[in-house]
């Protein structure tokens, strides 16, 4: 909050000139000038964010504003070229110690176990080890995964946890500019209990870089046995005496509890182990709050930088992900990131918010190779007296630099292609809906992507290959760059329109390929004019009524916010708001943001059991009813489903069988994990005209499955369309 940061000096004409001359000369000599330049960048932030400060600078003269902006841009230019500064005296060194290998570039010292490849130490800015120093040193920084042989999963177990302990260390590259180390293991065909995947973990340290890179190459060869992978991660557990402040976005950041707060009697487990109420935390500010790692999950497209700050040391630890091409299931897939520990995660594959459909299954003999990463582990610091929370802003600046450098040109593996070994696809996406506009509509804000050939929407269940996504501009133009070689279909979804665009053409991308597709047209599902609609087609339930949490179970971070759906226990609020009867929604008078509960869940009974629920949508038809022929069309887009079924009936709640049923669908577990969407489902239901009446009508939406509080649905959007030939309805 720059407006409250009194430590930032107010410049006058003379100080700006002094800083300008002095900072440039110092920038080329020592790193302390970073601090001066960053403070000037902070003035620009205040210029944008604070009205009073803008007036202050205008009184000083408009040229000062230009000067500060120039200096800020200069700082960015210098930072971008730091690693290649020919005047630098830092030397990359590689040392071997007992059971360890150490890489030192003069800024940080990275220690890895040899040959296992566990990160056991990171020394930086006077801190001997920013990682956890208690317990097993192999429990500080590591790659891991969860796997099973098909049909052999142990009951009540997610599978076999594998810490990926390498058996061979190799120096791939050692020069004045970089050191790249490999820690690998090869599957032994004689083993009946080992994971049939070769894994090569890589770590890269560059000269003058305030961090290090890590990526991993997974490979299966022909003839190997079938296997299933549930989860693939890179984990860092930080020094809990140092790192207390977590930041995952501009709005989602703050001081965090410690692990001891979660253990009884200080903490009380709630409906599932991840959710704990803090009864007697070490820091009183957290008393009564609920801590749950799923409250901090993020969509893949938003996981660019997250991490922790040691406020006492003014040191930040960040994970920067310049591209999400290697993550599973597209830009909306939700993953865990940083959470109480202090823990910092790079999750490359998981089944969270999707379920069993995203278990990575390989048939016997199936060949596969995939590179996960690189990700950049970035450390930064400020001198004492500077607001340490500004480290977050600097981490975001570094993220932009890393994105501009992607794909990296310093990795040694031939399995990670550079930019000249990749291709691109450009085009323009338009939406054709003649019931909204007579001409085609630019798909402004649409997400357009390349993924493995499949069916409509199959990208949200795809995990073996790579995906490349771009956001279209206001005119619908898109450019998908740095695409790996391979075969792809083009997919898209457009805010404001239901369904998915799918181009069935198989695009073969080879090095240097530049494919221009011209204008593409998406025709969303539509059979007639809209009689009524509920919600906004944006693939989430965020626009509906989200209640305040029970005051007993809150996370203060999400109080009075639009994303308060992240609060614990909101599924219980439904029965409190509708204690005797289920929700009834009248399309003529009700407001979906106030009267449509955002999830249709089960209702808990006095005996501890649960009942299904039936919601009603009431609407009227006028006296032109006699003119109706054919079918009305009910469009239902679901934002998520967890072990649920949707039954649709019209004007007869007891009709059996119902007019339509989805059958049991989904294992997203979005409700328990404080999400607002999971897998996306679209259904079109024919409603025969004779089933509707002149006057009052009711559509019944029943979710009958009820053995858990976490079963249910979230709706994205519902629309009733009239038969195509009718346009004179009320």
XYZ file of C-alpha atoms in Angstrom:
730
model
C 0.000 0.000 0.000
C 2.073 2.855 -1.301
C -0.260 5.499 0.142
C 0.583 4.413 3.673
C 4.309 3.884 3.129
C 5.887 6.877 4.812
C 9.407 5.511 4.294
C 9.434 6.567 0.641
C 11.005 10.048 0.261
C 9.218 12.866 -1.534
C 11.561 14.078 -4.295
C 12.267 17.664 -5.150
C 14.026 19.055 -8.195
C 17.529 18.781 -6.709
C 17.241 15.312 -5.192
C 15.909 13.901 -8.452
C 18.941 15.248 -10.326
C 21.368 13.932 -7.709
C 19.787 10.498 -7.706
C 19.719 10.434 -11.499
C 23.473 11.018 -11.844
C 24.562 9.015 -8.823
C 22.344 5.997 -9.433
C 23.516 5.469 -12.991
C 27.166 5.470 -11.981
C 26.553 3.213 -9.003
C 24.387 0.858 -11.024
C 27.349 -0.210 -13.046
C 29.542 -0.707 -9.993
C 27.561 -2.326 -7.200
C 24.212 -3.879 -6.560
C 23.164 -1.412 -3.853
C 21.942 0.904 -6.577
C 19.069 -1.544 -7.142
C 17.531 -0.159 -3.984
C 17.649 3.446 -5.221
C 16.139 2.575 -8.558
C 13.424 0.488 -6.983
C 12.455 3.348 -4.699
C 12.104 5.524 -7.767
C 9.917 2.839 -9.319
C 7.827 3.034 -6.170
C 7.299 6.748 -6.807
C 5.782 5.859 -10.159
C 3.479 3.417 -8.365
C 2.348 6.201 -6.031
C 1.934 8.475 -9.014
C -0.600 6.045 -10.449
C -2.304 5.003 -7.227
C -2.433 8.135 -5.065
C -4.267 11.303 -6.049
C -2.545 13.429 -3.421
C 0.879 12.353 -4.599
C 0.010 13.202 -8.212
C -0.883 16.711 -7.133
C 2.357 16.944 -5.140
C 4.467 16.027 -8.169
C 2.546 18.343 -10.479
C 3.454 21.213 -8.174
C 7.124 20.177 -8.507
C 6.887 20.412 -12.269
C 5.834 18.034 -15.006
C 9.439 17.344 -16.017
C 10.006 15.504 -12.722
C 7.321 13.009 -13.683
C 9.062 12.361 -16.972
C 12.406 12.001 -15.205
C 11.071 9.446 -12.711
C 9.439 7.430 -15.470
C 12.680 7.451 -17.446
C 14.662 6.273 -14.432
C 12.166 3.477 -13.802
C 12.432 2.279 -17.386
C 16.212 2.563 -17.115
C 16.161 0.333 -14.035
C 14.183 -2.313 -15.903
C 16.589 -2.178 -18.845
C 19.581 -2.557 -16.521
C 17.925 -5.447 -14.667
C 17.194 -7.268 -17.897
C 20.862 -7.166 -18.846
C 22.324 -7.891 -15.428
C 23.201 -11.479 -16.164
C 25.389 -10.504 -19.117
C 27.154 -7.559 -17.484
C 30.771 -7.888 -18.684
C 32.062 -5.860 -15.720
C 30.710 -8.337 -13.183
C 33.285 -10.022 -10.990
C 31.030 -12.847 -9.766
C 32.388 -16.279 -10.611
C 30.384 -19.480 -10.871
C 31.840 -22.217 -8.699
C 31.034 -25.914 -8.291
C 32.155 -27.677 -5.122
C 31.884 -31.274 -4.004
C 31.293 -31.997 -0.342
C 30.536 -35.186 1.561
C 27.346 -36.461 -0.100
C 26.563 -33.046 -1.590
C 27.304 -30.792 -4.524
C 27.312 -27.007 -4.091
C 26.811 -24.349 -6.786
C 27.851 -20.810 -5.808
C 27.479 -17.751 -8.044
C 28.371 -15.173 -5.398
C 24.738 -14.166 -4.901
C 23.381 -17.450 -3.621
C 24.713 -20.858 -2.791
C 22.659 -23.896 -3.818
C 23.361 -27.235 -2.101
C 21.990 -30.515 -3.455
C 22.387 -34.043 -2.159
C 24.550 -36.235 -4.349
C 23.355 -38.361 -6.127
C 19.710 -38.060 -4.908
C 19.164 -34.515 -6.163
C 17.349 -33.109 -3.123
C 17.739 -29.386 -2.445
C 19.146 -29.357 1.067
C 20.306 -25.762 1.349
C 19.971 -22.280 -0.158
C 22.235 -19.658 1.358
C 21.290 -16.090 0.510
C 21.839 -12.551 1.813
C 23.340 -13.614 5.112
C 20.772 -16.345 5.806
C 22.627 -19.636 6.126
C 19.635 -21.620 4.845
C 16.299 -20.194 3.725
C 14.911 -23.749 3.746
C 13.624 -25.638 6.781
C 16.539 -26.636 8.989
C 14.804 -29.200 11.200
C 14.159 -32.839 10.410
C 15.508 -34.808 7.481
C 17.513 -32.685 5.054
C 15.814 -34.564 2.210
C 12.525 -32.981 3.293
C 13.442 -29.407 2.308
C 13.369 -29.145 -1.468
C 12.408 -32.014 -3.761
C 10.474 -33.288 -6.736
C 7.848 -35.909 -5.930
C 4.909 -37.745 -7.434
C 2.072 -40.130 -6.556
C 1.590 -43.243 -8.680
C -0.085 -46.649 -8.912
C -0.125 -49.763 -10.980
C -3.646 -49.969 -12.488
C -6.053 -51.815 -10.215
C -3.565 -52.025 -7.343
C -4.420 -48.859 -5.445
C -4.439 -49.466 -1.705
C -7.786 -48.790 -0.056
C -8.001 -45.308 1.526
C -4.687 -44.406 -0.085
C -4.046 -42.008 -2.935
C -1.209 -44.216 -4.149
C 2.513 -44.576 -3.664
C 4.341 -41.369 -2.758
C 7.684 -41.265 -4.571
C 10.244 -38.618 -3.558
C 12.109 -39.264 -6.858
C 15.450 -40.185 -5.360
C 18.005 -40.080 -8.161
C 20.833 -42.603 -8.476
C 23.200 -40.663 -10.747
C 24.573 -37.110 -10.703
C 26.126 -35.619 -13.812
C 27.508 -32.201 -14.671
C 25.845 -31.365 -17.975
C 27.324 -27.894 -18.435
C 29.973 -25.982 -16.520
C 31.171 -22.643 -17.818
C 31.697 -19.058 -16.712
C 28.058 -18.340 -17.585
C 26.130 -21.326 -16.277
C 26.196 -24.647 -14.501
C 23.569 -27.287 -15.248
C 23.366 -30.451 -13.142
C 21.433 -33.629 -13.836
C 20.100 -36.024 -11.183
C 18.577 -39.028 -12.888
C 17.318 -42.525 -12.333
C 16.506 -45.235 -14.848
C 13.781 -47.824 -14.447
C 15.034 -51.314 -13.773
C 13.005 -53.717 -15.899
C 13.583 -56.510 -13.387
C 11.768 -54.561 -10.683
C 8.102 -55.253 -10.030
C 7.626 -52.434 -7.534
C 9.419 -49.444 -9.096
C 7.790 -46.711 -11.172
C 8.273 -47.560 -14.875
C 9.343 -44.048 -15.850
C 12.826 -42.627 -16.391
C 13.232 -39.280 -14.629
C 15.954 -36.687 -15.087
C 15.841 -33.720 -12.688
C 17.781 -30.662 -13.826
C 19.050 -27.635 -11.892
C 20.544 -24.589 -13.623
C 22.429 -21.692 -12.008
C 23.437 -18.682 -14.112
C 26.128 -16.125 -13.431
C 24.774 -13.031 -11.626
C 21.340 -14.626 -11.258
C 19.517 -14.200 -7.969
C 17.985 -17.654 -8.148
C 18.081 -20.976 -9.960
C 16.006 -22.923 -12.474
C 14.663 -26.445 -12.275
C 12.958 -28.743 -14.752
C 12.471 -32.484 -15.161
C 12.274 -34.875 -18.104
C 9.892 -37.836 -17.736
C 10.148 -40.687 -20.243
C 8.541 -44.086 -20.866
C 9.932 -46.506 -23.435
C 8.264 -49.111 -25.591
C 7.202 -52.288 -23.833
C 7.039 -50.870 -20.324
C 4.154 -51.862 -18.009
C 0.986 -49.838 -17.519
C 1.016 -47.207 -14.796
C -1.027 -44.302 -13.384
C 0.272 -40.936 -12.148
C -1.846 -38.784 -9.851
C 0.385 -35.893 -8.868
C 3.715 -34.336 -9.949
C 5.264 -31.494 -7.919
C 8.338 -29.504 -7.012
C 8.222 -28.703 -3.278
C 10.104 -26.238 -1.087
C 9.667 -26.072 2.676
C 11.009 -22.807 4.020
C 12.521 -21.746 7.322
C 9.475 -21.098 9.480
C 11.440 -18.879 11.856
C 12.041 -16.521 8.944
C 9.132 -16.636 6.489
C 5.727 -15.613 7.869
C 4.260 -13.436 5.109
C 2.753 -15.147 2.049
C 1.832 -13.478 -1.252
C 0.085 -15.201 -4.159
C -1.571 -12.150 -5.767
C -1.978 -8.438 -5.186
C -5.098 -9.072 -3.108
C -4.294 -12.464 -1.590
C -1.390 -11.905 0.768
C -0.721 -11.515 4.466
C 0.847 -12.991 7.580
C 0.198 -16.703 8.004
C -0.094 -19.178 10.893
C 2.601 -21.759 11.575
C 2.239 -25.559 11.283
C 2.126 -25.991 15.081
C -1.108 -23.967 15.110
C -2.834 -26.755 13.181
C -1.923 -29.538 15.621
C -4.300 -30.314 18.546
C -4.868 -28.867 21.026
C -3.908 -25.608 19.305
C -5.952 -26.577 16.258
C -9.166 -28.525 15.738
C -9.706 -30.551 12.535
C -12.999 -29.789 10.839
C -14.944 -31.705 8.190
C -11.767 -33.012 6.527
C -8.083 -33.060 7.562
C -6.946 -30.094 5.462
C -9.367 -27.719 7.205
C -8.386 -26.797 10.760
C -9.778 -24.183 13.124
C -7.043 -22.386 15.038
C -8.130 -22.385 18.691
C -4.915 -21.341 20.425
C -2.458 -20.155 17.764
C 0.972 -18.881 18.692
C 0.043 -15.502 17.196
C -3.287 -14.328 18.706
C -4.308 -12.556 15.468
C -5.249 -15.956 13.988
C -7.402 -17.120 16.895
C -10.648 -18.664 15.661
C -9.687 -18.571 11.987
C -9.838 -21.548 9.633
C -6.718 -22.593 7.757
C -7.002 -24.814 4.692
C -4.455 -25.046 1.889
C -7.254 -25.193 -0.692
C -8.265 -21.654 0.233
C -5.120 -20.581 -1.636
C -5.487 -22.550 -4.864
C -5.165 -20.705 -8.180
C -6.081 -21.139 -11.827
C -3.180 -22.188 -14.027
C -3.338 -18.993 -16.087
C -2.818 -16.947 -12.909
C 0.041 -18.959 -11.397
C 2.913 -16.778 -12.511
C 4.584 -15.844 -9.238
C 3.909 -16.668 -5.603
C 5.969 -17.092 -2.477
C 7.018 -15.822 0.920
C 8.688 -12.832 2.555
C 10.906 -12.793 5.635
C 9.964 -9.328 6.854
C 12.693 -9.208 9.498
C 15.398 -9.986 6.946
C 13.765 -8.194 3.978
C 14.204 -11.352 1.894
C 11.744 -12.860 -0.541
C 11.505 -16.451 -1.836
C 9.461 -16.772 -5.034
C 8.551 -19.363 -7.579
C 8.170 -17.860 -11.061
C 6.478 -19.816 -13.852
C 6.874 -17.960 -17.165
C 4.743 -20.431 -19.142
C 2.068 -22.963 -18.243
C 2.519 -24.999 -21.430
C 3.515 -28.100 -19.449
C 0.663 -28.077 -16.925
C -2.318 -30.378 -17.362
C -5.858 -29.475 -18.396
C -5.600 -25.966 -19.748
C -5.678 -22.415 -18.373
C -8.601 -22.824 -15.956
C -7.318 -25.917 -14.159
C -6.784 -25.095 -10.485
C -3.624 -26.015 -8.614
C -2.210 -25.587 -5.160
C 0.593 -23.076 -4.661
C 1.960 -21.566 -1.480
C 0.325 -22.401 1.845
C 1.051 -22.775 5.562
C 4.362 -24.500 6.230
C 5.738 -22.193 4.975
C 5.419 -24.256 1.784
C 5.988 -23.279 -1.833
C 4.752 -25.639 -4.552
C 5.082 -25.986 -8.297
C 2.329 -28.457 -9.182
C 2.646 -29.692 -12.753
C -0.089 -32.299 -12.670
C -2.866 -33.073 -10.187
C -6.434 -34.328 -10.129
C -7.647 -31.477 -7.888
C -10.912 -29.829 -9.026
C -11.307 -32.450 -11.766
C -11.130 -35.888 -10.193
C -10.336 -39.339 -11.504
C -10.750 -38.246 -15.121
C -7.391 -36.544 -14.817
C -5.426 -39.529 -13.534
C -2.516 -39.817 -15.955
C -3.018 -43.348 -17.278
C -0.552 -45.174 -19.512
C -1.290 -48.459 -21.204
C 1.220 -51.273 -21.343
C 3.870 -50.486 -23.931
C 2.804 -46.828 -24.322
C 5.697 -44.508 -25.192
C 5.730 -41.019 -23.676
C 8.071 -38.138 -22.941
C 7.343 -34.768 -21.354
C 9.370 -31.907 -19.924
C 7.946 -30.206 -16.829
C 9.306 -26.698 -16.361
C 11.634 -24.903 -16.148
C 10.454 -22.823 -13.230
C 12.593 -20.102 -11.698
C 13.224 -19.998 -7.953
C 13.905 -16.317 -7.379
C 15.272 -14.688 -4.231
C 15.357 -10.936 -3.668
C 16.197 -8.555 -0.834
C 16.132 -4.922 0.277
C 18.269 -2.990 2.746
C 16.916 -2.523 6.242
C 14.410 0.283 6.519
C 12.715 -0.378 3.192
C 9.201 -1.785 3.293
C 9.852 -5.526 2.731
C 6.390 -6.003 1.229
C 7.662 -4.178 -1.850
C 9.624 -7.346 -2.554
C 6.361 -8.651 -4.014
C 6.341 -5.842 -6.577
C 9.929 -6.574 -7.512
C 9.077 -10.279 -7.885
C 6.297 -9.341 -10.312
C 8.758 -7.239 -12.301
C 11.129 -10.212 -12.462
C 8.250 -12.380 -13.659
C 7.765 -10.105 -16.664
C 11.455 -10.389 -17.441
C 11.295 -14.199 -17.274
C 8.226 -14.237 -19.529
C 10.064 -12.178 -22.126
C 12.983 -14.627 -22.022
C 10.704 -17.665 -22.575
C 11.516 -20.094 -24.070
C 14.874 -20.050 -22.339
C 18.014 -20.414 -24.440
C 20.336 -21.716 -21.720
C 18.941 -25.185 -21.018
C 21.155 -27.998 -22.248
C 18.508 -30.671 -22.878
C 17.492 -31.220 -26.485
C 14.046 -32.099 -25.156
C 13.452 -28.426 -24.334
C 13.285 -26.572 -27.673
C 14.405 -22.977 -28.104
C 12.301 -20.341 -29.874
C 13.728 -21.100 -33.337
C 12.625 -24.725 -32.915
C 9.025 -23.736 -32.299
C 6.122 -22.419 -34.347
C 3.154 -20.089 -34.096
C -0.537 -19.868 -35.009
C -2.447 -16.630 -35.556
C -5.987 -15.770 -36.502
C -9.199 -14.044 -35.540
C -12.146 -15.580 -33.722
C -15.677 -14.315 -34.309
C -18.963 -15.371 -32.721
C -22.076 -15.842 -34.848
C -25.334 -15.577 -32.922
C -28.054 -14.042 -35.091
C -30.394 -13.806 -32.109
C -28.030 -11.269 -30.552
C -26.591 -9.397 -33.533
C -27.012 -9.572 -37.288
C -23.250 -9.434 -37.934
C -20.459 -11.562 -36.499
C -19.191 -10.498 -33.077
C -15.454 -10.257 -32.267
C -14.615 -12.812 -29.556
C -13.181 -10.204 -27.208
C -11.388 -11.754 -24.215
C -11.751 -15.296 -25.507
C -9.141 -17.907 -24.676
C -7.821 -19.643 -27.780
C -5.495 -22.595 -27.452
C -3.729 -25.517 -29.051
C -3.989 -28.934 -27.405
C -3.880 -32.582 -28.441
C -6.451 -33.571 -31.092
C -9.711 -34.542 -29.432
C -13.361 -33.616 -29.042
C -15.165 -30.435 -28.029
C -13.796 -29.358 -24.659
C -11.390 -32.292 -24.394
C -8.548 -29.927 -23.475
C -9.856 -29.723 -19.898
C -9.186 -33.454 -19.477
C -5.906 -33.634 -21.436
C -2.630 -34.215 -19.602
C -0.049 -36.130 -21.641
C 0.928 -33.371 -24.042
C 1.481 -29.626 -24.007
C -1.079 -26.845 -24.291
C -0.595 -23.307 -25.580
C -3.173 -20.600 -24.929
C -3.586 -16.964 -25.811
C -6.187 -14.338 -24.951
C -7.835 -12.632 -27.926
C -7.909 -8.847 -28.125
C -11.014 -6.682 -28.374
C -11.276 -7.375 -32.104
C -10.906 -11.123 -31.660
C -7.342 -11.406 -32.956
C -5.086 -13.950 -31.291
C -1.483 -15.064 -31.587
C -0.239 -18.331 -30.091
C 3.534 -18.227 -30.031
C 6.419 -20.537 -29.149
C 4.456 -23.716 -29.834
C 6.374 -26.982 -29.541
C 6.463 -29.276 -32.545
C 3.541 -31.683 -32.625
C -0.032 -32.249 -33.775
C -2.784 -30.064 -32.353
C -6.424 -29.062 -32.620
C -7.521 -25.482 -31.998
C -9.894 -24.879 -29.084
C -11.519 -21.764 -27.613
C -14.103 -20.522 -25.156
C -15.681 -17.079 -25.187
C -16.911 -15.150 -22.124
C -20.603 -14.364 -22.567
C -21.373 -17.426 -24.705
C -21.963 -21.009 -23.639
C -20.110 -23.989 -25.025
C -16.700 -24.471 -26.635
C -15.225 -23.797 -30.038
C -13.350 -26.716 -31.614
C -11.545 -26.730 -34.942
C -11.105 -30.353 -35.964
C -8.278 -29.605 -38.372
C -5.051 -31.230 -37.222
C -2.289 -28.635 -37.288
C 1.232 -30.005 -37.647
C 3.657 -27.638 -35.995
C 7.298 -27.954 -37.016
C 10.287 -25.670 -36.318
C 9.681 -22.245 -37.826
C 6.046 -22.946 -38.745
C 3.857 -19.828 -38.871
C 0.229 -20.687 -39.576
C -2.256 -17.883 -40.295
C -5.834 -19.101 -39.987
C -7.644 -15.899 -40.948
C -11.181 -15.493 -39.601
C -12.704 -18.378 -37.638
C -16.367 -18.428 -36.629
C -17.822 -19.955 -33.485
C -21.562 -20.623 -33.500
C -22.609 -21.269 -29.888
C -25.590 -23.527 -29.134
C -28.770 -21.688 -30.081
C -32.173 -22.762 -31.492
C -34.303 -19.689 -30.843
C -34.744 -16.391 -29.074
C -34.207 -16.161 -25.327
C -37.343 -16.395 -23.228
C -35.375 -15.943 -20.002
C -31.881 -16.545 -18.684
C -30.227 -16.955 -15.288
C -26.575 -16.096 -14.691
C -23.694 -15.144 -16.952
C -21.998 -17.703 -19.220
C -18.459 -17.416 -17.841
C -17.841 -21.037 -16.742
C -18.088 -20.121 -13.033
C -20.780 -19.611 -10.405
C -19.199 -16.374 -9.173
C -22.105 -14.150 -10.233
C -24.664 -15.919 -8.035
C -25.465 -15.285 -4.380
C -22.544 -16.255 -2.167
C -23.398 -16.012 1.541
C -21.205 -14.650 4.272
C -19.504 -17.416 6.247
C -20.513 -18.562 9.676
C -18.678 -16.059 11.939
C -17.247 -19.031 13.844
C -15.397 -20.292 10.756
C -13.745 -17.472 8.864
C -10.535 -16.596 7.128
C -10.072 -12.841 7.539
C -8.281 -12.635 4.210
C -11.566 -13.272 2.385
C -13.959 -11.143 4.432
C -16.008 -8.640 2.418
C -14.509 -9.740 -0.883
C -15.883 -10.935 -4.205
C -14.021 -14.235 -3.784
C -15.538 -15.007 -0.396
C -16.519 -18.389 -1.825
C -13.071 -19.409 -0.543
C -14.413 -19.329 3.022
C -14.900 -22.613 4.859
C -18.292 -24.242 5.406
C -20.486 -22.298 2.975
C -22.237 -25.551 2.022
C -23.833 -25.510 5.487
C -25.251 -22.036 4.923
C -27.783 -23.350 2.400
C -29.869 -25.204 4.996
C -29.596 -22.215 7.332
C -30.994 -19.895 4.664
C -33.595 -22.423 3.473
C -34.443 -24.342 6.661
C -37.784 -25.790 5.575
C -38.118 -25.557 1.798
C -35.705 -25.503 -1.083
C -34.925 -22.482 -3.217
C -37.634 -21.053 -5.472
C -36.561 -18.599 -8.165
C -39.003 -16.404 -10.102
C -37.443 -15.174 -13.326
C -39.791 -12.175 -13.473
C -38.904 -10.666 -10.100
C -35.766 -12.285 -8.678
C -32.139 -11.231 -9.099
C -29.716 -14.135 -9.540
C -26.984 -12.242 -7.685
C -29.250 -12.069 -4.614
C -31.708 -14.942 -4.905
C -29.885 -17.834 -6.608
C -27.685 -19.731 -4.139
C -24.388 -20.415 -5.858
C -24.326 -24.168 -5.252
C -27.071 -26.792 -5.091
C -25.997 -28.990 -2.205
C -27.527 -31.638 0.033
C -29.518 -30.807 3.152
C -28.342 -32.192 6.485
C -31.001 -33.885 8.605
C -31.425 -34.027 12.364
C -30.351 -37.686 12.399
C -27.038 -36.800 10.734
C -28.049 -38.011 7.296
C -28.544 -35.979 4.127
C -31.357 -35.380 1.655
C -31.244 -34.320 -1.957
C -32.685 -30.967 -2.989
C -35.117 -29.726 -5.635
C -34.968 -26.155 -6.877
C -37.796 -24.454 -8.747
C -37.650 -21.949 -11.597
C -40.995 -20.189 -12.045
C -41.931 -18.273 -15.188
C -44.978 -17.264 -17.207
C -46.095 -17.717 -20.789
C -48.696 -15.408 -22.352
C -51.874 -16.244 -24.266
C -49.934 -16.922 -27.477
C -49.368 -20.434 -26.095
C -51.601 -21.873 -28.787
C -49.127 -20.773 -31.448
C -46.282 -22.905 -30.070
C -45.105 -25.925 -32.002
C -42.034 -28.078 -31.677
C -39.647 -27.970 -28.747
C -38.438 -25.263 -26.467
C -34.764 -25.655 -25.628
C -33.419 -25.506 -22.085
C -29.668 -24.806 -22.032
C -27.893 -25.700 -18.810
C -24.205 -25.030 -18.304
C -22.708 -26.464 -15.128
C -19.606 -24.953 -13.542
C -18.891 -28.099 -11.512
C -20.365 -31.363 -10.270
C -19.285 -33.682 -7.491
C -20.837 -37.165 -7.373
C -24.120 -35.542 -8.347
C -27.011 -35.973 -10.744
C -29.203 -33.321 -12.324
C -32.797 -34.259 -13.066
C -35.063 -31.892 -14.992
C -38.858 -31.944 -14.779
C -41.444 -29.516 -16.131
C -44.669 -28.715 -14.260
C -44.702 -32.116 -12.530
C -42.197 -32.631 -9.731
C -43.100 -36.319 -9.331
C -42.843 -37.344 -12.991
C -40.813 -40.543 -13.336
C -38.677 -40.825 -15.327
C -37.760 -37.152 -15.469
C -37.710 -35.250 -18.722
C -33.899 -35.294 -18.571
C -31.137 -36.607 -16.336
C -27.368 -36.341 -16.496
C -26.894 -39.526 -14.511
C -24.153 -39.400 -11.894
C -21.421 -37.029 -13.044
C -18.254 -35.453 -11.714
C -15.764 -35.979 -8.935
C -14.449 -32.426 -8.832
C -14.747 -31.964 -5.060
C -15.007 -28.237 -5.751
C -17.456 -27.634 -2.911
C -15.151 -28.927 -0.186
C -12.139 -27.206 -1.746
C -13.674 -23.721 -1.745
C -13.766 -23.464 -5.523
C -16.151 -21.647 -7.832
C -15.775 -24.008 -10.779
C -14.387 -27.380 -11.777
C -15.047 -29.294 -14.982
C -17.440 -27.547 -17.356
C -20.542 -29.337 -18.614
C -23.159 -28.167 -21.154
C -26.560 -29.809 -21.691
C -29.374 -29.016 -24.115
C -32.788 -30.300 -23.037
C -35.759 -30.511 -25.391
C -38.896 -29.232 -23.662
C -41.991 -30.207 -25.694
C -44.376 -27.294 -26.168
C -47.386 -29.314 -24.877
C -45.633 -29.727 -21.510
C -45.834 -25.954 -20.960
C -48.945 -24.034 -19.974
C -50.523 -20.707 -20.660
C -49.715 -18.720 -17.523
C -47.582 -20.075 -14.677
C -44.927 -22.724 -15.313
C -42.291 -24.383 -13.156
C -39.071 -26.142 -14.049
C -37.801 -28.455 -11.279
C -34.070 -29.075 -10.917
C -33.429 -32.045 -8.627
C -30.106 -33.292 -7.275
C -31.128 -36.589 -5.575
C -27.778 -38.115 -4.544
C -27.155 -37.462 -0.862
C -24.654 -39.259 1.337
C -22.254 -36.350 1.896
C -22.359 -32.575 2.451
C -19.964 -32.165 -0.475
C -22.212 -33.631 -3.163
C -23.808 -31.101 -5.439
C -23.714 -28.830 -8.445
C -22.764 -25.299 -9.348
C -24.558 -23.717 -12.276
C -22.845 -21.445 -14.724
C -25.823 -20.379 -16.808
C -29.402 -21.438 -17.627
C -31.455 -20.259 -20.615
C -34.847 -21.166 -22.054
C -35.176 -20.654 -25.805
C -38.408 -20.423 -27.745
C -39.034 -22.445 -30.885
C -37.309 -20.765 -33.802
C -40.512 -19.612 -35.552
C -41.870 -17.802 -32.487
C -40.627 -14.320 -31.651
C -43.629 -12.644 -30.027
C -43.414 -14.075 -26.513
C -43.592 -12.044 -23.349
